[in-house]
Amino acid sequence: MSRLTSREICLASRPSGIPTAANFTLVWTEPAPLKDGEVLVRNLFMSVDPYMRGRMNEGKSYVPAFELGKPLDGGAVGDVIESRAPEFKPGDVVTSNFGWREYFVASPGQLHSVSREIQPLSVYLGTLGMTGMTAWAGLNLVEVKAGDVVFVSGAAGAVGNVAGQLAKLRGCRVIGSAGSAEKLRFLTEECGFDAAFNYKAGPVLEQLNREAPEGIDVYFDNVGGETLEAALSAMRVHGRIVACGGISGYNERNPRPGPSNLFNMTTKRLTMKGLIVSDWLDRRAEFEREVGGYFRAGKVKHKETVVKGIDQAVGAFIGLFEGQNVGKMVVELA
Ligand SMILES: NC(=O)c1ccc[n+]([C@@H]2O[C@H](COP(=O)([O-])OP(=O)(O)OC[C@H]3O[C@@H](n4cnc5c(N)ncnc54)[C@H](OP(=O)(O)O)[C@@H]3O)[C@@H](O)[C@H]2O)c1
């Protein structure tokens, strides 16, 4: 009988600046035969995420760096093909951290069971997965409440659009920034944002002041840089900032100096809290109940950009830094 073959993507060299295809290699492997207590999974979708860029650098961070010559990893959703563990049977759908490959062998503790009834299954990488949970955790972190004026950057992306939709459900006025006219339409017409502006079309502070003349109570920061500086200037007294991401700096060879107006933290008595979604894993069931309920009731939409084939995964990842995605960027593998 012929052995199962699988393709996976390895890190060939550490990128300097924006990653290129030359930093990665696609290799063929043969998953090892199953031992007792193991499960064979075929990935259906894998996630590409901006945080993976940081893992391509050398050095210590909150997640270990990817190793040269080894396969990358990250979120994925797949079908159980074969199981020698009582916890799973063929046909079960599972999420895992074994992305960037077509097949893998794992132990039950490395898999999380999800329902096949919710479609598309890629929703478990987006609105009902890590990025949706990041949005939900960020709003809880700074206790977003009815009446708050909330500004979300990177708003048309995976975290941003869900953060804005959930803030609307809490009774907030929500403003988003994103990088194209298509994205602004998505935010106001599909996600219910009250206003949206293109951060590339003019100075961010000017545009933010136009949409929020009385200032903002909450800033959900996905991008850092000029937008964070503008938000600091637009914050009201006792405003709160969710420090979720800083994609505008992820490919910088030399970190840029921080905001020139940080003293707003003092004069306005602001709070800025850092968020790492994995700190919230003990509240995953609560997130799944709450946001899963909104999703099933049609109150939260899931938007995604789907790229097909593992050979296109590197391009999908690089595309995140070029704004090629609306909603969650995922790669369909099977
Ligand atoms: N703290 C955590 O636990 C956690 C968890 C998940 C994600 N994050 C962070 O949250 C942020 C959003 O992640 P995501 O998964 O939802 O990604 P995403 O927003 O779906 O995709 C990235 C988007 O960022 C925008 N972008 C790219 N370069 C930019 C730049 N120089 N300036 C401003 N915007 C730029 C692009 O949209 P435009 O067309 O609008 O430019 C692009 O579509 C990232 O910073 C990520 O690292 C943090």
Short mmCIF file of C-alpha atoms and ligand atoms in Angstrom, two decimals:
data_model
loop_
_atom_site.label_atom_id
_atom_site.label_comp_id
_atom_site.label_asym_id
_atom_site.label_seq_id
_atom_site.Cartn_x
_atom_site.Cartn_y
_atom_site.Cartn_z
CA MET A 1 0.00 0.00 0.00
CA SER A 2 1.36 3.43 -0.87
CA ARG A 3 2.31 5.63 2.09
CA LEU A 4 0.47 8.89 2.77
CA THR A 5 2.38 11.97 1.64
CA SER A 6 1.91 15.46 2.97
CA ARG A 7 3.36 18.85 2.10
CA GLU A 8 4.51 21.35 4.70
CA ILE A 9 6.16 24.76 4.72
CA CYS A 10 9.49 25.29 6.47
CA LEU A 11 11.39 28.43 7.35
CA ALA A 12 14.45 28.51 5.08
CA SER A 13 15.94 31.81 6.30
CA ARG A 14 14.95 34.63 8.63
CA PRO A 15 13.33 37.55 6.76
CA SER A 16 14.83 41.00 6.92
CA GLY A 17 12.04 43.51 6.39
CA ILE A 18 9.04 42.23 4.43
CA PRO A 19 9.27 38.41 4.01
CA THR A 20 9.71 37.02 0.50
CA ALA A 21 9.02 33.57 -1.00
CA ALA A 22 12.77 32.84 -0.76
CA ASN A 23 12.48 32.72 3.06
CA PHE A 24 10.35 29.54 2.83
CA THR A 25 10.48 26.05 1.33
CA LEU A 26 7.68 23.62 0.54
CA VAL A 27 8.72 20.06 1.41
CA TRP A 28 7.15 16.62 1.03
CA THR A 29 6.95 14.39 4.09
CA GLU A 30 5.40 11.09 5.10
CA PRO A 31 3.47 11.24 8.39
CA ALA A 32 4.67 8.44 10.72
CA PRO A 33 2.33 5.43 11.12
CA LEU A 34 -0.11 5.89 14.01
CA LYS A 35 0.79 4.56 17.43
CA ASP A 36 -1.68 3.81 20.20
CA GLY A 37 -3.14 7.04 21.61
CA GLU A 38 -2.51 9.02 18.41
CA VAL A 39 -4.77 10.68 15.84
CA LEU A 40 -4.18 11.40 12.13
CA VAL A 41 -5.69 14.68 10.92
CA ARG A 42 -6.06 16.12 7.42
CA ASN A 43 -6.10 19.92 7.54
CA LEU A 44 -8.98 21.60 5.71
CA PHE A 45 -7.96 25.22 6.40
CA MET A 46 -4.92 26.88 7.94
CA SER A 47 -4.51 30.36 9.29
CA VAL A 48 -1.93 32.98 8.38
CA ASP A 49 -1.54 35.68 11.02
CA PRO A 50 0.55 38.84 11.44
CA TYR A 51 2.00 37.61 14.77
CA MET A 52 3.83 34.87 12.84
CA ARG A 53 6.13 37.56 11.44
CA GLY A 54 7.59 38.12 14.92
CA ARG A 55 8.22 34.39 15.29
CA MET A 56 10.36 34.46 12.13
CA ASN A 57 12.91 36.65 13.94
CA GLU A 58 15.53 35.24 16.23
CA GLY A 59 15.22 35.89 19.93
CA LYS A 60 12.89 35.50 22.85
CA SER A 61 9.31 36.72 22.85
CA TYR A 62 5.97 35.62 24.32
CA VAL A 63 5.95 32.69 21.83
CA PRO A 64 9.06 30.77 20.75
CA ALA A 65 10.73 31.74 17.47
CA PHE A 66 10.25 29.43 14.47
CA GLU A 67 13.29 27.22 13.93
CA LEU A 68 15.24 27.32 10.67
CA GLY A 69 14.65 24.24 8.52
CA LYS A 70 11.63 23.19 10.59
CA PRO A 71 7.96 23.44 9.61
CA LEU A 72 6.09 26.56 10.71
CA ASP A 73 3.04 26.12 12.93
CA GLY A 74 -0.17 28.01 13.62
CA GLY A 75 -3.94 27.64 13.75
CA ALA A 76 -5.66 25.02 11.59
CA VAL A 77 -8.94 23.16 11.33
CA GLY A 78 -9.13 19.64 9.99
CA ASP A 79 -10.84 16.26 9.77
CA VAL A 80 -9.83 13.25 11.81
CA ILE A 81 -8.88 10.60 9.23
CA GLU A 82 -7.80 7.81 11.55
CA SER A 83 -7.72 7.47 15.32
CA ARG A 84 -6.08 5.15 17.80
CA ALA A 85 -7.28 7.28 20.71
CA PRO A 86 -10.73 6.81 22.31
CA GLU A 87 -11.35 10.58 22.45
CA PHE A 88 -11.64 10.95 18.64
CA LYS A 89 -13.10 9.04 15.70
CA PRO A 90 -12.81 9.50 11.94
CA GLY A 91 -14.99 12.36 10.74
CA ASP A 92 -14.56 14.48 13.88
CA VAL A 93 -13.58 18.08 13.22
CA VAL A 94 -10.72 19.52 15.28
CA THR A 95 -8.73 22.70 15.60
CA SER A 96 -5.03 22.58 16.43
CA ASN A 97 -1.79 24.49 16.22
CA PHE A 98 -0.50 22.23 13.41
CA GLY A 99 -1.03 24.62 10.51
CA TRP A 100 1.31 25.06 7.51
CA ARG A 101 1.01 21.32 6.63
CA GLU A 102 -1.55 19.10 4.97
CA TYR A 103 -1.59 16.12 7.38
CA PHE A 104 -0.28 15.57 10.89
CA VAL A 105 -0.23 13.09 13.74
CA ALA A 106 -1.10 14.39 17.23
CA SER A 107 -2.16 13.31 20.68
CA PRO A 108 -5.70 14.14 21.89
CA GLY A 109 -4.47 16.88 24.24
CA GLN A 110 -3.19 18.80 21.20
CA LEU A 111 -6.63 18.84 19.53
CA HIS A 112 -9.81 20.80 20.28
CA SER A 113 -13.12 19.38 19.12
CA VAL A 114 -15.54 21.66 17.22
CA SER A 115 -18.94 21.13 15.63
CA ARG A 116 -19.24 20.40 11.90
CA GLU A 117 -22.67 22.01 11.92
CA ILE A 118 -21.24 25.51 11.82
CA GLN A 119 -20.06 26.34 8.29
CA PRO A 120 -17.73 27.29 6.80
CA LEU A 121 -15.37 25.41 9.12
CA SER A 122 -12.80 28.17 8.58
CA VAL A 123 -14.93 30.27 10.95
CA TYR A 124 -13.05 28.44 13.73
CA LEU A 125 -9.88 30.24 12.62
CA GLY A 126 -11.62 33.62 12.49
CA THR A 127 -14.73 34.90 14.22
CA LEU A 128 -15.13 31.79 16.41
CA GLY A 129 -11.38 31.17 16.69
CA MET A 130 -8.25 32.92 17.84
CA THR A 131 -8.89 36.27 16.17
CA GLY A 132 -12.54 36.50 17.28
CA MET A 133 -11.46 35.63 20.79
CA THR A 134 -8.81 38.37 20.66
CA ALA A 135 -11.50 40.90 19.78
CA TRP A 136 -13.78 39.65 22.58
CA ALA A 137 -10.95 39.57 25.14
CA GLY A 138 -9.82 43.09 24.21
CA LEU A 139 -13.29 44.55 24.83
CA ASN A 140 -13.47 42.75 28.19
CA LEU A 141 -9.94 43.84 29.11
CA VAL A 142 -10.89 47.53 29.11
CA GLU A 143 -14.55 46.96 30.05
CA VAL A 144 -16.15 48.46 26.99
CA LYS A 145 -19.69 49.55 27.83
CA ALA A 146 -22.77 51.14 26.29
CA GLY A 147 -22.24 54.74 25.29
CA ASP A 148 -18.46 54.45 24.78
CA VAL A 149 -17.05 55.91 21.58
CA VAL A 150 -14.75 53.15 20.32
CA PHE A 151 -12.11 53.55 17.63
CA VAL A 152 -10.71 50.38 16.00
CA SER A 153 -7.71 50.39 13.66
CA GLY A 154 -7.02 47.56 11.22
CA ALA A 155 -10.79 47.49 11.39
CA ALA A 156 -11.51 45.44 8.26
CA GLY A 157 -9.16 42.66 9.33
CA ALA A 158 -9.92 39.54 11.33
CA VAL A 159 -9.65 40.99 14.84
CA GLY A 160 -10.80 44.50 13.93
CA ASN A 161 -14.12 43.72 12.26
CA VAL A 162 -15.20 41.46 15.12
CA ALA A 163 -14.09 44.00 17.75
CA GLY A 164 -16.25 46.61 16.02
CA GLN A 165 -19.26 44.31 15.64
CA LEU A 166 -19.10 43.25 19.30
CA ALA A 167 -18.73 46.87 20.43
CA LYS A 168 -21.87 47.75 18.42
CA LEU A 169 -23.72 44.93 20.22
CA ARG A 170 -22.64 46.51 23.53
CA GLY A 171 -24.26 49.80 22.48
CA CYS A 172 -21.16 51.78 21.51
CA ARG A 173 -20.54 54.26 18.73
CA VAL A 174 -17.86 52.62 16.59
CA ILE A 175 -15.36 54.19 14.19
CA GLY A 176 -12.92 52.15 12.12
CA SER A 177 -9.84 52.83 10.01
CA ALA A 178 -8.76 50.65 7.11
CA GLY A 179 -6.79 50.85 3.89
CA SER A 180 -9.23 50.84 0.95
CA ALA A 181 -12.65 52.05 -0.20
CA GLU A 182 -13.87 48.45 -0.43
CA LYS A 183 -12.93 47.92 3.23
CA LEU A 184 -14.71 51.10 4.34
CA ARG A 185 -17.88 49.90 2.61
CA PHE A 186 -17.56 46.53 4.31
CA LEU A 187 -17.29 48.22 7.71
CA THR A 188 -20.21 50.57 7.41
CA GLU A 189 -22.55 48.49 5.23
CA GLU A 190 -21.92 44.94 6.51
CA CYS A 191 -20.47 45.31 10.01
CA GLY A 192 -22.60 48.22 11.23
CA PHE A 193 -19.73 50.61 12.03
CA ASP A 194 -21.03 54.17 12.47
CA ALA A 195 -18.13 55.64 10.50
CA ALA A 196 -14.94 54.54 8.79
CA PHE A 197 -12.01 56.32 7.15
CA ASN A 198 -9.04 55.38 4.98
CA TYR A 199 -5.83 55.95 6.95
CA LYS A 200 -3.92 56.21 3.68
CA ALA A 201 -6.08 59.06 2.39
CA GLY A 202 -4.82 61.82 4.73
CA PRO A 203 -3.52 62.53 8.22
CA VAL A 204 -5.10 60.05 10.66
CA LEU A 205 -5.70 62.61 13.41
CA GLU A 206 -7.54 64.95 11.06
CA GLN A 207 -9.81 62.15 9.87
CA LEU A 208 -10.37 60.81 13.38
CA ASN A 209 -11.26 64.27 14.71
CA ARG A 210 -13.77 64.63 11.88
CA GLU A 211 -15.51 61.36 12.78
CA ALA A 212 -15.24 61.78 16.57
CA PRO A 213 -15.28 65.53 17.25
CA GLU A 214 -15.94 64.94 20.97
CA GLY A 215 -13.07 62.45 21.26
CA ILE A 216 -12.93 58.70 21.88
CA ASP A 217 -13.28 56.63 25.07
CA VAL A 218 -11.63 53.44 23.81
CA TYR A 219 -8.94 52.78 21.23
CA PHE A 220 -8.52 49.16 20.04
CA ASP A 221 -5.01 49.30 18.60
CA ASN A 222 -4.09 46.78 15.92
CA VAL A 223 -1.54 48.84 14.04
CA GLY A 224 0.51 51.19 16.29
CA GLY A 225 2.56 53.96 14.60
CA GLU A 226 0.85 57.12 13.41
CA THR A 227 -2.59 55.77 14.27
CA LEU A 228 -1.69 55.18 17.92
CA GLU A 229 -0.31 58.70 18.11
CA ALA A 230 -3.53 60.10 16.64
CA ALA A 231 -5.64 58.07 19.06
CA LEU A 232 -3.64 59.35 22.05
CA SER A 233 -4.45 62.89 20.94
CA ALA A 234 -8.15 62.08 20.43
CA MET A 235 -8.66 60.22 23.74
CA ARG A 236 -11.05 61.66 26.31
CA VAL A 237 -10.11 61.91 29.99
CA HIS A 238 -9.99 58.40 31.58
CA GLY A 239 -9.90 56.81 28.11
CA ARG A 240 -8.72 53.20 27.71
CA ILE A 241 -6.44 51.68 25.08
CA VAL A 242 -6.23 47.98 24.16
CA ALA A 243 -2.65 47.35 23.00
CA CYS A 244 -3.47 44.40 20.75
CA GLY A 245 -1.05 44.72 17.84
CA GLY A 246 1.30 47.02 15.95
CA ILE A 247 1.41 45.68 12.40
CA SER A 248 2.73 48.97 10.99
CA GLY A 249 6.07 48.15 12.64
CA TYR A 250 6.37 44.38 12.22
CA ASN A 251 8.62 44.57 9.16
CA GLU A 252 10.73 47.51 10.33
CA ARG A 253 14.45 46.71 10.39
CA ASN A 254 15.01 49.30 13.12
CA PRO A 255 12.15 50.02 15.53
CA ARG A 256 10.77 53.54 15.13
CA PRO A 257 10.60 55.90 18.12
CA GLY A 258 7.32 55.70 20.07
CA PRO A 259 4.51 58.25 20.00
CA SER A 260 5.70 61.82 20.56
CA ASN A 261 2.56 62.61 22.58
CA LEU A 262 2.70 59.88 25.24
CA PHE A 263 2.29 62.56 27.92
CA ASN A 264 -1.45 62.37 27.11
CA MET A 265 -1.37 59.26 29.33
CA THR A 266 -0.71 61.57 32.27
CA THR A 267 -2.76 64.63 31.46
CA LYS A 268 -5.85 62.58 30.54
CA ARG A 269 -5.28 59.80 33.14
CA LEU A 270 -5.42 57.14 30.40
CA THR A 271 -5.10 53.38 30.82
CA MET A 272 -3.31 51.25 28.22
CA LYS A 273 -3.45 47.48 28.66
CA GLY A 274 -1.47 44.88 26.75
CA LEU A 275 -3.40 41.88 25.45
CA ILE A 276 -2.16 38.38 24.66
CA VAL A 277 -5.09 36.19 23.72
CA SER A 278 -3.52 32.98 25.04
CA ASP A 279 -3.82 34.44 28.57
CA TRP A 280 -7.59 34.12 28.10
CA LEU A 281 -7.72 30.42 27.22
CA ASP A 282 -9.37 29.54 30.54
CA ARG A 283 -12.35 31.65 29.34
CA ARG A 284 -12.58 29.96 25.94
CA ALA A 285 -15.89 28.23 26.72
CA GLU A 286 -17.43 31.56 27.74
CA PHE A 287 -16.21 33.15 24.50
CA GLU A 288 -17.55 30.25 22.42
CA ARG A 289 -20.96 30.48 24.13
CA GLU A 290 -21.27 34.24 23.79
CA VAL A 291 -19.83 34.90 20.34
CA GLY A 292 -21.01 31.51 19.00
CA GLY A 293 -24.52 32.52 20.11
CA TYR A 294 -24.27 35.85 18.29
CA PHE A 295 -22.95 34.10 15.19
CA ARG A 296 -25.75 31.51 15.12
CA ALA A 297 -28.33 34.28 15.66
CA GLY A 298 -26.88 36.21 12.69
CA LYS A 299 -25.85 39.11 14.95
CA VAL A 300 -22.16 38.78 14.13
CA LYS A 301 -20.99 38.20 10.57
CA HIS A 302 -17.94 36.18 9.59
CA LYS A 303 -15.97 37.59 6.69
CA GLU A 304 -12.93 35.90 5.18
CA THR A 305 -10.54 35.95 2.25
CA VAL A 306 -9.77 32.40 1.11
CA VAL A 307 -6.61 31.49 -0.79
CA LYS A 308 -6.42 27.94 -2.19
CA GLY A 309 -3.57 25.45 -1.82
CA ILE A 310 -0.62 25.08 0.51
CA ASP A 311 1.66 26.32 -2.29
CA GLN A 312 -0.16 29.68 -2.02
CA ALA A 313 0.13 29.96 1.78
CA VAL A 314 3.32 32.04 1.78
CA GLY A 315 1.73 34.51 -0.64
CA ALA A 316 -1.34 34.72 1.62
CA PHE A 317 0.88 35.43 4.61
CA ILE A 318 2.83 38.17 2.80
CA GLY A 319 -0.51 39.54 1.55
CA LEU A 320 -1.45 40.44 5.15
CA PHE A 321 1.19 43.18 5.06
CA GLU A 322 -0.18 44.47 1.76
CA GLY A 323 -3.78 44.61 2.97
CA GLN A 324 -4.93 41.88 0.57
CA ASN A 325 -7.48 40.46 3.00
CA VAL A 326 -10.95 41.60 3.98
CA GLY A 327 -11.83 39.79 7.21
CA LYS A 328 -9.82 36.70 8.12
CA MET A 329 -7.13 35.50 5.72
CA VAL A 330 -7.24 31.69 5.49
CA VAL A 331 -5.74 29.06 3.22
CA GLU A 332 -7.94 26.19 2.03
CA LEU A 333 -5.94 22.98 1.97
CA ALA A 334 -8.41 20.25 1.05
N1 LIG B 1 -2.43 40.42 21.14
C1 LIG B 1 -2.92 39.29 20.66
O1 LIG B 1 -3.12 38.30 21.35
C2 LIG B 1 -3.25 39.27 19.20
C3 LIG B 1 -3.96 38.21 18.62
C4 LIG B 1 -4.28 38.27 17.25
C5 LIG B 1 -3.87 39.37 16.51
N2 LIG B 1 -3.17 40.36 17.11
C6 LIG B 1 -2.76 41.55 16.36
O2 LIG B 1 -3.92 42.19 15.90
C7 LIG B 1 -3.65 42.85 14.66
C8 LIG B 1 -4.65 42.38 13.60
O3 LIG B 1 -4.44 40.99 13.37
P1 LIG B 1 -5.39 40.20 12.37
O4 LIG B 1 -5.10 38.77 12.53
O5 LIG B 1 -6.77 40.69 12.55
O6 LIG B 1 -4.84 40.67 10.96
P2 LIG B 1 -5.69 41.37 9.81
O7 LIG B 1 -6.09 42.71 10.33
O8 LIG B 1 -6.73 40.45 9.35
O9 LIG B 1 -4.65 41.52 8.63
C9 LIG B 1 -3.68 42.47 8.61
C10 LIG B 1 -4.22 43.84 8.10
O10 LIG B 1 -3.38 44.85 8.62
C11 LIG B 1 -3.42 45.96 7.77
N3 LIG B 1 -2.08 46.51 7.61
C12 LIG B 1 -1.02 45.94 6.98
N4 LIG B 1 0.04 46.74 7.03
C13 LIG B 1 -0.36 47.86 7.69
C14 LIG B 1 0.29 49.09 8.07
N5 LIG B 1 1.57 49.33 7.76
N6 LIG B 1 -0.44 50.03 8.73
C15 LIG B 1 -1.73 49.81 9.04
N7 LIG B 1 -2.40 48.67 8.72
C16 LIG B 1 -1.71 47.71 8.06
C17 LIG B 1 -3.99 45.51 6.43
O11 LIG B 1 -5.25 46.13 6.23
P3 LIG B 1 -5.38 47.61 5.57
O12 LIG B 1 -5.79 47.40 4.15
O13 LIG B 1 -6.44 48.22 6.41
O14 LIG B 1 -4.04 48.26 5.68
C18 LIG B 1 -4.14 44.01 6.59
O15 LIG B 1 -5.26 43.51 5.93
C19 LIG B 1 -2.20 42.54 14.32
O16 LIG B 1 -1.38 43.58 14.77
C20 LIG B 1 -1.93 41.28 15.11
O17 LIG B 1 -0.57 41.10 15.41
C21 LIG B 1 -2.86 40.34 18.42
#
